Structures are given as structure tokens and as C-alpha cells.
Coordinates of C-alpha atoms in Angstrom, one line a residue:
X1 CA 234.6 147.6 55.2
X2 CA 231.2 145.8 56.3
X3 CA 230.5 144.4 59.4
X4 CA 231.1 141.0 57.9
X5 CA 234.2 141.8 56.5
X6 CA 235.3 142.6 60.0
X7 CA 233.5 139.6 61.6
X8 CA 235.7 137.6 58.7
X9 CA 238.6 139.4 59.5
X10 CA 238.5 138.4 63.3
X11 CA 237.9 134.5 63.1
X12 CA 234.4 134.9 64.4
X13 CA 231.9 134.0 61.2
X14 CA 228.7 133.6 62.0
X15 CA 229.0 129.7 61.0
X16 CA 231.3 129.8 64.3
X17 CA 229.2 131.4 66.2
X18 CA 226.7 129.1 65.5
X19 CA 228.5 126.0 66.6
X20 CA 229.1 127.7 69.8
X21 CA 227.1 125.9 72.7
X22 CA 224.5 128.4 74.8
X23 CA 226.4 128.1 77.9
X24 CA 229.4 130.2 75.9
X25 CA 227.2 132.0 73.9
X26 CA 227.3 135.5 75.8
X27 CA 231.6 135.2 76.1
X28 CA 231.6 134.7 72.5
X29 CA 229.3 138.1 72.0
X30 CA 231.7 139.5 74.6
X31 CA 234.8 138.7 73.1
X32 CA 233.8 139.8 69.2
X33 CA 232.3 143.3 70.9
X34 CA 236.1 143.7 72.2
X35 CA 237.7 142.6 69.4
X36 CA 235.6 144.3 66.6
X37 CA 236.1 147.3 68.8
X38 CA 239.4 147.3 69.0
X39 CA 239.3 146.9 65.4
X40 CA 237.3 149.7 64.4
X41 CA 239.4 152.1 66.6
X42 CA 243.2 150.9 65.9
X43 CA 243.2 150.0 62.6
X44 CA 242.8 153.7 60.6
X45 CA 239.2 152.6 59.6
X46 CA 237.3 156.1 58.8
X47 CA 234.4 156.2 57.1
X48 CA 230.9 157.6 57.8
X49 CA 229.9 154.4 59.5
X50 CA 232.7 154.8 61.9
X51 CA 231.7 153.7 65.6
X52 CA 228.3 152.0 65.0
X53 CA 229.3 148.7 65.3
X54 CA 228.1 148.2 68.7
X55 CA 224.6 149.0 67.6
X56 CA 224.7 145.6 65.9
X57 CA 225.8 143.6 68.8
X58 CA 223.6 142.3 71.8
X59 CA 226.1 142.9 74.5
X60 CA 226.5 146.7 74.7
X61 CA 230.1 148.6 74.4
X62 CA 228.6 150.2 77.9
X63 CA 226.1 150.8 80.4
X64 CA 224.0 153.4 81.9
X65 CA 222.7 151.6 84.7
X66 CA 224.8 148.5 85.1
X67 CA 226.7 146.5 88.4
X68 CA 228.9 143.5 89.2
X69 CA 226.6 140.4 89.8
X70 CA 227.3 138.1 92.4
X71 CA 227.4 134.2 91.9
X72 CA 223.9 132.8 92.2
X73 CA 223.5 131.2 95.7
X74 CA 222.4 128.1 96.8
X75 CA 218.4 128.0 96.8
X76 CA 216.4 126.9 99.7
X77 CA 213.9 123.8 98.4
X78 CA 211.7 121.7 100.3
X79 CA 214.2 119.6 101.5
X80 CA 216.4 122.1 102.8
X81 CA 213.1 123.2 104.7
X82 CA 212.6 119.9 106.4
X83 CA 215.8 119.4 107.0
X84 CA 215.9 122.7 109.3
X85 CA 212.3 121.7 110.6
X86 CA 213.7 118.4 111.7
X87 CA 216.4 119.8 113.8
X88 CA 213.9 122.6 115.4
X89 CA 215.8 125.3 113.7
X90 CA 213.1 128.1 113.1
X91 CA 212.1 128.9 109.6
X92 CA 212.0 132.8 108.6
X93 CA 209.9 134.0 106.0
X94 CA 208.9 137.2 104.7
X95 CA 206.9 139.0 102.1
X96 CA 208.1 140.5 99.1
X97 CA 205.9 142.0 95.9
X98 CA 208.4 143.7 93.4
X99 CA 212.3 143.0 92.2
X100 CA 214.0 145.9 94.9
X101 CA 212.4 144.2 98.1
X102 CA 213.2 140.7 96.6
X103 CA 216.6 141.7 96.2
X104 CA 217.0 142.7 99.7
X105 CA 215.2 139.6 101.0
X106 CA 217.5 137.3 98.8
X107 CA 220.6 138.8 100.8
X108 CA 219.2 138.7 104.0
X109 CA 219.3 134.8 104.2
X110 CA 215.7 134.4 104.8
X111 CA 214.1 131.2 103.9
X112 CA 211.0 131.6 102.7
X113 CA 209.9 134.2 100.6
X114 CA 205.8 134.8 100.2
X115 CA 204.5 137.0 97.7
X116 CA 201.3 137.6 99.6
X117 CA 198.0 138.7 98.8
X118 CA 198.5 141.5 101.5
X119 CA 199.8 143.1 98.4
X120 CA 196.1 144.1 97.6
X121 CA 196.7 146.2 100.4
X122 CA 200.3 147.6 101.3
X123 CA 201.0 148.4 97.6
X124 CA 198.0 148.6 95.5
X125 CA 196.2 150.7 98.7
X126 CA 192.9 148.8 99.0
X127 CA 191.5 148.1 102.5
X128 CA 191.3 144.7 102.3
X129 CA 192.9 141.6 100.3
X130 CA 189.9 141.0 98.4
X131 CA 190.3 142.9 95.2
X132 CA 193.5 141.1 93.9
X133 CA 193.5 139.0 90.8
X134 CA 195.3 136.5 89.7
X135 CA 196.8 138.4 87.1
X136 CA 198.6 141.5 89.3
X137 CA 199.5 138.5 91.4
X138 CA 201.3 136.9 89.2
X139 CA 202.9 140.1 88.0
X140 CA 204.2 140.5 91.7
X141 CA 205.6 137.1 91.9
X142 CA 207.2 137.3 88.5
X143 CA 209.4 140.8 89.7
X144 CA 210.2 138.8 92.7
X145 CA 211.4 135.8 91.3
X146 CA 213.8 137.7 89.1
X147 CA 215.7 139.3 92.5
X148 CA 215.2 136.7 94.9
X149 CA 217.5 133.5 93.6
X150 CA 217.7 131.9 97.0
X151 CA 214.7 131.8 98.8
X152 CA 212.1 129.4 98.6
X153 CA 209.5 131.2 96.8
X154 CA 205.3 131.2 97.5
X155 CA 202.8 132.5 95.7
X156 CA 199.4 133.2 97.4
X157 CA 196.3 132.3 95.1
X158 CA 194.2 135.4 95.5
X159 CA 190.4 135.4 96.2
X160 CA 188.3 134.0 93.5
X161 CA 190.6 131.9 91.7
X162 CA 189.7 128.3 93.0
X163 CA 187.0 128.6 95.0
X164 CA 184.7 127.5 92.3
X165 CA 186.0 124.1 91.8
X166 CA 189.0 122.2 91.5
X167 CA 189.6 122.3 88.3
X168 CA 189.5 126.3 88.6
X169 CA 192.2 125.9 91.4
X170 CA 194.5 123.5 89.9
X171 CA 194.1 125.9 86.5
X172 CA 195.0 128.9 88.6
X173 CA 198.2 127.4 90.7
X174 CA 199.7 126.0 87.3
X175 CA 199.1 129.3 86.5
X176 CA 200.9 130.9 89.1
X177 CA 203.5 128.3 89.3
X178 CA 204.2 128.1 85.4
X179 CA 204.1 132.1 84.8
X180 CA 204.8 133.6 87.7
X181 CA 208.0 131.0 88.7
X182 CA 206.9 130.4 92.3
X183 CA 207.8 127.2 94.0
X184 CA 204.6 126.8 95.8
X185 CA 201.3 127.8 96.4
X186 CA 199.6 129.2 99.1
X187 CA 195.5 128.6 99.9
X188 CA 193.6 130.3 102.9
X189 CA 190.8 128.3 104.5
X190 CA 190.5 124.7 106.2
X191 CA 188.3 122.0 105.8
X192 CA 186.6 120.5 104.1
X193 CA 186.2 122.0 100.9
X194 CA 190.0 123.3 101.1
X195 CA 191.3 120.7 101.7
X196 CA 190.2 119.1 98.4
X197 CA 191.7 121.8 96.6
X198 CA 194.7 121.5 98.2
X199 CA 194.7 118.0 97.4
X200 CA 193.7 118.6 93.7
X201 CA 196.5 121.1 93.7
X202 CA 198.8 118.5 95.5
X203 CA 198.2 115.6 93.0
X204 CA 198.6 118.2 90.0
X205 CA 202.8 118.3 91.2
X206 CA 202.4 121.5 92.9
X207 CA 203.5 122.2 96.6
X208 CA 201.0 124.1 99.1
X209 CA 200.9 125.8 102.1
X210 CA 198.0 126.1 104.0
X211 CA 196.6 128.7 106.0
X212 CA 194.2 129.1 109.0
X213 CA 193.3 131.3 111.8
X214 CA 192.5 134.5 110.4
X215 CA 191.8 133.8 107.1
X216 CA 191.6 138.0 105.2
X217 CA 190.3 136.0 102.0
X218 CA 186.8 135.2 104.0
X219 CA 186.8 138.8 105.8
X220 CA 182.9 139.1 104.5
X221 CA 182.1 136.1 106.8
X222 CA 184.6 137.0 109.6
X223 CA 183.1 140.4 109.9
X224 CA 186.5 142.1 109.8
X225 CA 190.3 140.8 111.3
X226 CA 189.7 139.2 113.8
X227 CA 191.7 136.6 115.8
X228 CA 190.5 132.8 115.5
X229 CA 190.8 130.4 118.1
X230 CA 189.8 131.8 121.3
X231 CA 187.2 129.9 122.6
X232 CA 187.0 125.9 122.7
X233 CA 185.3 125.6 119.7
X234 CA 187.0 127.5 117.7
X235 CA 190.7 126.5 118.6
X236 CA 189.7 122.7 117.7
X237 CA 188.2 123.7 114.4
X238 CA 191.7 125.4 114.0
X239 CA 193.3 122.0 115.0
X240 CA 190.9 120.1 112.7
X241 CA 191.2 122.2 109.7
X242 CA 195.0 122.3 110.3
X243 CA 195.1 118.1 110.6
X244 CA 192.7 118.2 107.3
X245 CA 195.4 120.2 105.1
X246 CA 198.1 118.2 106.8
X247 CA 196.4 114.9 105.4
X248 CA 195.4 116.8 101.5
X249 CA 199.1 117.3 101.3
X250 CA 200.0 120.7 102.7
X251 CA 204.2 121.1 103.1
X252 CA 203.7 124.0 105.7
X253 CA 200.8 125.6 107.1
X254 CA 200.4 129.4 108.1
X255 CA 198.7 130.4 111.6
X256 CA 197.4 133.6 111.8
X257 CA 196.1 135.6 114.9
X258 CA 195.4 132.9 117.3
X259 CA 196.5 132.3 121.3
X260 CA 199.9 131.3 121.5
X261 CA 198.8 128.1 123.5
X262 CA 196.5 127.0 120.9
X263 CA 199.3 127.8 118.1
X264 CA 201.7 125.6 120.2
X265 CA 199.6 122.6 120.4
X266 CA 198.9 122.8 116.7
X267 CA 202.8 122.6 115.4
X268 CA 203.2 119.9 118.5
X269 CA 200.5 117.9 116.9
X270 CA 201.8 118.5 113.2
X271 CA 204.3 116.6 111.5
X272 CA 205.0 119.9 109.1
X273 CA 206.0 123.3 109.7
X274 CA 204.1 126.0 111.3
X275 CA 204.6 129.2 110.2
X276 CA 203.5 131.7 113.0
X277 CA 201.9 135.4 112.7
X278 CA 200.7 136.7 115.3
X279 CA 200.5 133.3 116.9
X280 CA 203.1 133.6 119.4
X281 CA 207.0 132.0 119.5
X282 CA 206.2 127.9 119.7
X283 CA 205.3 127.6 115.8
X284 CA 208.1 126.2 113.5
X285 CA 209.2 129.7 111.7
X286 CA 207.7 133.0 111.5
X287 CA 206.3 135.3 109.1
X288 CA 206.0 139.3 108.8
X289 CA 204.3 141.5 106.2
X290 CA 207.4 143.8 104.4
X291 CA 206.4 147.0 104.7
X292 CA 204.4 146.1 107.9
X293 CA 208.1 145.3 109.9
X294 CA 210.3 148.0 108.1
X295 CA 207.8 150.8 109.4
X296 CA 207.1 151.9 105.4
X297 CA 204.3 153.7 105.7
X298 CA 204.1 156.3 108.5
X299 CA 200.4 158.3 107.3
X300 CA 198.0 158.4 110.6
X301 CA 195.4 155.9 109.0
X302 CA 198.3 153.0 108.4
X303 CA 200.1 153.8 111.5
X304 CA 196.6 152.9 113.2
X305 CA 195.8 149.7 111.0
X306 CA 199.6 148.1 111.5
X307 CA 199.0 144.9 113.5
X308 CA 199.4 144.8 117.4
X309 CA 201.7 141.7 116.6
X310 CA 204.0 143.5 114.8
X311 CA 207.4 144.0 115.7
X312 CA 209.0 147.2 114.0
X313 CA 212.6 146.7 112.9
X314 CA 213.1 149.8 111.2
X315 CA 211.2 153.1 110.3
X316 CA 211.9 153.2 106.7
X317 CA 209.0 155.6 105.8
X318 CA 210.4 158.3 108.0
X319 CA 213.6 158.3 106.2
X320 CA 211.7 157.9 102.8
X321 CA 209.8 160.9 103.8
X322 CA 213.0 163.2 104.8
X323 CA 214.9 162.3 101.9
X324 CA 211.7 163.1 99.3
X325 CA 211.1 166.7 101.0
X326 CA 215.0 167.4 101.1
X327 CA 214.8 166.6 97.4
X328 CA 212.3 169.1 97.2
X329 CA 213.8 171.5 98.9
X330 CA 217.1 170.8 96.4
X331 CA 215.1 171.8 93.3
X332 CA 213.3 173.9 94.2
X333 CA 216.2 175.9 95.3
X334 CA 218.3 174.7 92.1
X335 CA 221.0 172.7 94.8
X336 CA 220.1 170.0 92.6
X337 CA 221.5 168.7 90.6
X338 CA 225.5 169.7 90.6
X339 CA 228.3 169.4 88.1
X340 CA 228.8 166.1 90.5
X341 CA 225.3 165.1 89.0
X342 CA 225.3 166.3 85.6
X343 CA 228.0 163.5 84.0
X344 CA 228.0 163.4 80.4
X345 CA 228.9 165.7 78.3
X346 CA 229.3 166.5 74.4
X347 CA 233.0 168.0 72.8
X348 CA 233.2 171.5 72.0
X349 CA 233.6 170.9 68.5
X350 CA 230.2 168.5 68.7
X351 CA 228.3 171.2 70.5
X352 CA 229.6 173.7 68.1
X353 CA 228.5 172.0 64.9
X354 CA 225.3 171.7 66.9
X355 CA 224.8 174.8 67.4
X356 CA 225.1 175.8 63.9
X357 CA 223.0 172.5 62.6
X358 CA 220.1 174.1 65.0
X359 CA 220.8 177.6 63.6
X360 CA 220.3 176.4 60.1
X361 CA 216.8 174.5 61.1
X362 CA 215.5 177.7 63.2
X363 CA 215.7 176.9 66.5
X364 CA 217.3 180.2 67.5
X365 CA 217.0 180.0 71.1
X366 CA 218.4 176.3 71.2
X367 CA 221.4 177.1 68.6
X368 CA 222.3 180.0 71.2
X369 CA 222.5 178.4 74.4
X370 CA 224.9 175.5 72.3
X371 CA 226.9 178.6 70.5
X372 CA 227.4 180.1 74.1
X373 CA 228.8 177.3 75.4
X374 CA 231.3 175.4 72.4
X375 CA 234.4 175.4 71.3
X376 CA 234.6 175.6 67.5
X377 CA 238.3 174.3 67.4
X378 CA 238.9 174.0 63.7
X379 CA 236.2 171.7 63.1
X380 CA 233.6 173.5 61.9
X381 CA 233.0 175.6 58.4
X382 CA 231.8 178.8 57.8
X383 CA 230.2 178.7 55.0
X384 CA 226.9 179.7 56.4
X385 CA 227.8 183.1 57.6

């Protein structure tokens, strides 16, 4: 019988099918892969086509790698952030680059998700955020925004990707925004040519948050990471430029590395969020790197570059680094894997008609280790012996 025969036979033509609206399209799929399974299996069919229906449905008979998936939660949006700034509860945020971390980040609660350029340097190993294009950016904020439903999502526009005009940087957050499914941008730097861009940005539909202090992007200038804001001067340009993005249209503004005093009279000035690193506990929320406060990486040179302000919560790398040399160790000593770890399996019968398919062909060696092991049980011929 032909798979339309059986599709005919079960109520669910295609012309049904089609009629179906999307929201029911993957029950219907569902439904006809249990049905036309059932089918295949109860009613005597048994020809040499016997058991490949499921290679012609889109919802497989089973997984390999496959869970329950929770309902999708409420998401955090801008009003839900100013709605928590306005009753002076603290905003958290936290970086993510890739789906795992997101996912963990999504169940955490945490309300602001950034998928930073610090990326450049805690996964793709480069010494500073420089190097980062727009591109891999947006590749790290497309695997986040596929684990983390809740959060509020930020992408950071990398260096040299709206500096040039603003026409480059509304290009480049559309970009980010339209491909990489972010629900705002972020741009480093203050007045005055920021906060044109941030306008620009701002009138294009697109949130941003801004971003002074220690600014990584203008480390050439800066003449490494350094803190901002510790002499007069400097702490009212911070205030100024932090005013200036306020006015272009900034939803939030990041201070990095700079006296908790001058960070405090910054958000007490401000009529939008602060979000604080290294800036001490008066700004509106607070931000960490990922790998920074879940002690990832553990090598000499990273353990000496982690920032003073950080605040360890875990020392994931150690236990990363245990669990890869006990793996090792497991191989190399053949403790792994076990018949616990070795799952799936083929019938005797199977294994012995292998065996004597692979004998046919040649493969001596093969056709051995599968004779060894099978169970003829009636099913096979001999007619090759």
C-alpha cells in the first residue's frame, strides 16, 4: 500500500492538512505519525517498504537527543524595566554568547541579558574587544536568542560598525536587531558624536543603551583599561556624556570602572537606569561578564587579567578541568564507556545477516567480529557456505 493509500485510509489527505491553520499544524503531523504508525505495525502490512514511513514525516517516530520543554515565560520588555526602575528594584543583567549559557541565564530570572563584545575576548581568546565583527556578533546573539526566551535581550555593536557615519550605524543596529533578534542595542562612547548615533539609531525604532566610563572599544586612545572618572574633569565629562545619551534617546546607560561616588551622582541625576560595573552599589542594576563571575577560566594569564571588581560566584573551570582529566583517565584506561554507556543495539539475527552480508563483500575482519557476537536464530540462509 502507498503512503497515500494510508494517508487516505486515516482521514488525513493532504487537502485536510492543508486547511489546517499553522497554530495546529505540528498536532496534526503528530497525530498522522501515531496513527500511520500504528497502522503500519497492527494491521499485517509486510512488504519490503515495511517501517519507512516515518522517514516521510517531519515530526520523527523518536529522538536521540530530545527533552520536555517548558511553557515559554513571560519576557521582560522595556516597560517591565521601568516599571522595576521606578520602584528602585535593582535591575540584574548578565552576559551570554551561545545557546547553553543563554539557557542558564533564561532560568535564573535575570533581567537583562547582554551579548557583549567581551566575547572578542572570553570566547574567541583575543586580548582585547577590538577584533569583533559584526558578523560573529550577530552569530552570538542569534544562539542566545534561541535559549533565552525571557530576558530582555542586548546586542553590543562591535568596533567599526558605526563609527563612520550614521547611516553606517543605523545599517549595522537593523542589522543586529533584524538578524540577530536582539531587543536593543548597545553603543560605547559619549558625546558628541555618540550621541548622534544613538539618536540616528533612536529615531530608526531601535532601543539603545549607552555606555561610558571605561569605554574597551577606544582602548587605542585610553592606553589600556583603565578606570574613568577619577579626577574632576574627568567625572563631569562622565556626567556630561551620560546627560548627552540621556537626551539622544538612550533607555539605560552602562558605567564602567569609575568611583562609586561619581557613579552615584550620575544615576541620581538620570531619569533612566544605570547599569553598574565596577562602579560601585548606588547605580540602578548591575552587570557581570559570564565567564568572568562563574570563575571559567582558571590558566595563570586569565586568573591575573579577571577584573578587581569581580565577584566570583562559582569556580566552574576547576570542575570543568577535573571532569575533562577524569575523562581522560576513563579512556585511556578503557573505564569508559560501560554497557551503562553503550545503549543501542542490533538483534542477533540482524547482526548475523550482517555478518554474512560483510563476508560476502570482503570485509573479513568486520564479518568476524559480527559472526562472533550474533545469533543466527532461523533467519538466516546458508546458501553461501
Amino acid at each position: 500500500m502507498s503512503f497515500r493509500s494510508i494517508q487516505k485510509a486515516l482521514g488525513l489527505g493532504f487537502a485536510c492538512r492543508q486547511q489546517c491553520s499553522l497554530s495546529n499544524v505540528a498536532v496534526t503531523a503528530a497525530l498522522f505519525q501515531e496513527r500511520a504508525y500504528y497502522y503500519y505495525h497492527h494491521q499485517g502490512r509486510d512488504d519490503e517498504h515495511h517501517g519507512s514511513l516515518r522517514n516521510y514525516s517531519n515530526v520523527p517516530e523518536d529522538l536521540v537527543y530530545s527533552g520536555p520543554k517548558a511553557p515559554a515565560p513571560t519576557r521582560v520588555t522595556l516597560r517591565t524595566l521601568q516599571q522595576k526602575y521606578q520602584k528602585g528594584i535593582p535591575l540584574t543583567m548578565i552576559t551570554a554568547y551561545d545557546y547553553p549559557s543563554a539557557v542558564h541565564v533564561d532560568m535564573s530570572g535575570i533581567d537583562l541579558l547582554l551579548v557583549g563584545d567581551s566575547s572578542a575576548m572570553v570566547v574567541h581568546g583575543h586580548d582585547t574587544t577590538i577584533p569583533i565583527t559584526l558578523e560573529e556578533m550577530i552569530t552570538h546573539c542569534k544562539a542566545v536568542a534561541r535559549g533565552a526566551r525571557r530576558p530582555f535581550i542586548v546586542g553590543d555593536l562591535p568596533f567599526g560598525c558605526f563609527e563612520e557615519s550614521k547611516e553606517q550605524a543605523v545599517a549595522s543596529a537593523i542589522k543586529m536587531m533584524k538578524e540577530g533578534g536582539v531587543d536593543a542595542v548597545k553603543v560605547e562612547g559619549g558625546f558628541p558624536a555618540r550621541a548622534h548615533t544613538v539618536s540616528a539609531i533612536n529615531e530608526a525604532g531601535i532601543a539603545v543603551v549607552g555606555h561610558v566610563g571605561l569605554t574597551p572599544q577606544s582602548i587605542s586612545k585610553l592606553g589600556g583599561f583603565r578606570p574613568a572618572g577619577r579626577t574632576a574633569s574627568e567625572a563631569l565629562r562622565v556626567m556630561k556624556e551620560a546627560a548627552a545619551l540621556q537626551e539622544a534617546g538612550c533607555i539605560a546607560i552602562v558605567l564602567e570602572c569609575i568611583p562609586s561616588i561619581v557613579a552615584a551622582a550620575v544615576t541620581r541625576e538620570l531619569k533612566i537606569p544605570t547599569i553598574g560595573i565596577g562602579s560601585g552599589p548606588q547605580c540602578s542594576g548591575q552587570v557581570l561578564v559570564f565567564h568572568d563571575m562563574l570563575g571559567f577560566l582558571q590558566h595563570p594569564h586569565h586568573a591575573k587579567v579577571t577584573p578587581k571588581f569581580c565577584k566570583k560566584y562559582a569556580n566552574v573551570g576547576t570542575d570543568i578541568q577535573r571532569a575533562l582529566l577524569e575523562y581522560v583517565e576513563d579512556v585511556e584506561s578503557k573505564g569508559f564507556p560501560t554497557e551503562a554507556h553503550s545503549p543501542y543495539t542490533i538483534p542477533g539475527g540482524e547482526l548475523y545477516a550482517l555478518g554474512r552480508a560483510l563476508k560476502k563483500q570482503g570485509y573479513t575482519a568486520a564479518a568476524e567480529e559480527c559472526l562472533e557476537g550474533s545469533d543466527p536464530g532461523g533467519d538466516a540462509d546458508d546458501d553461501d557456505e
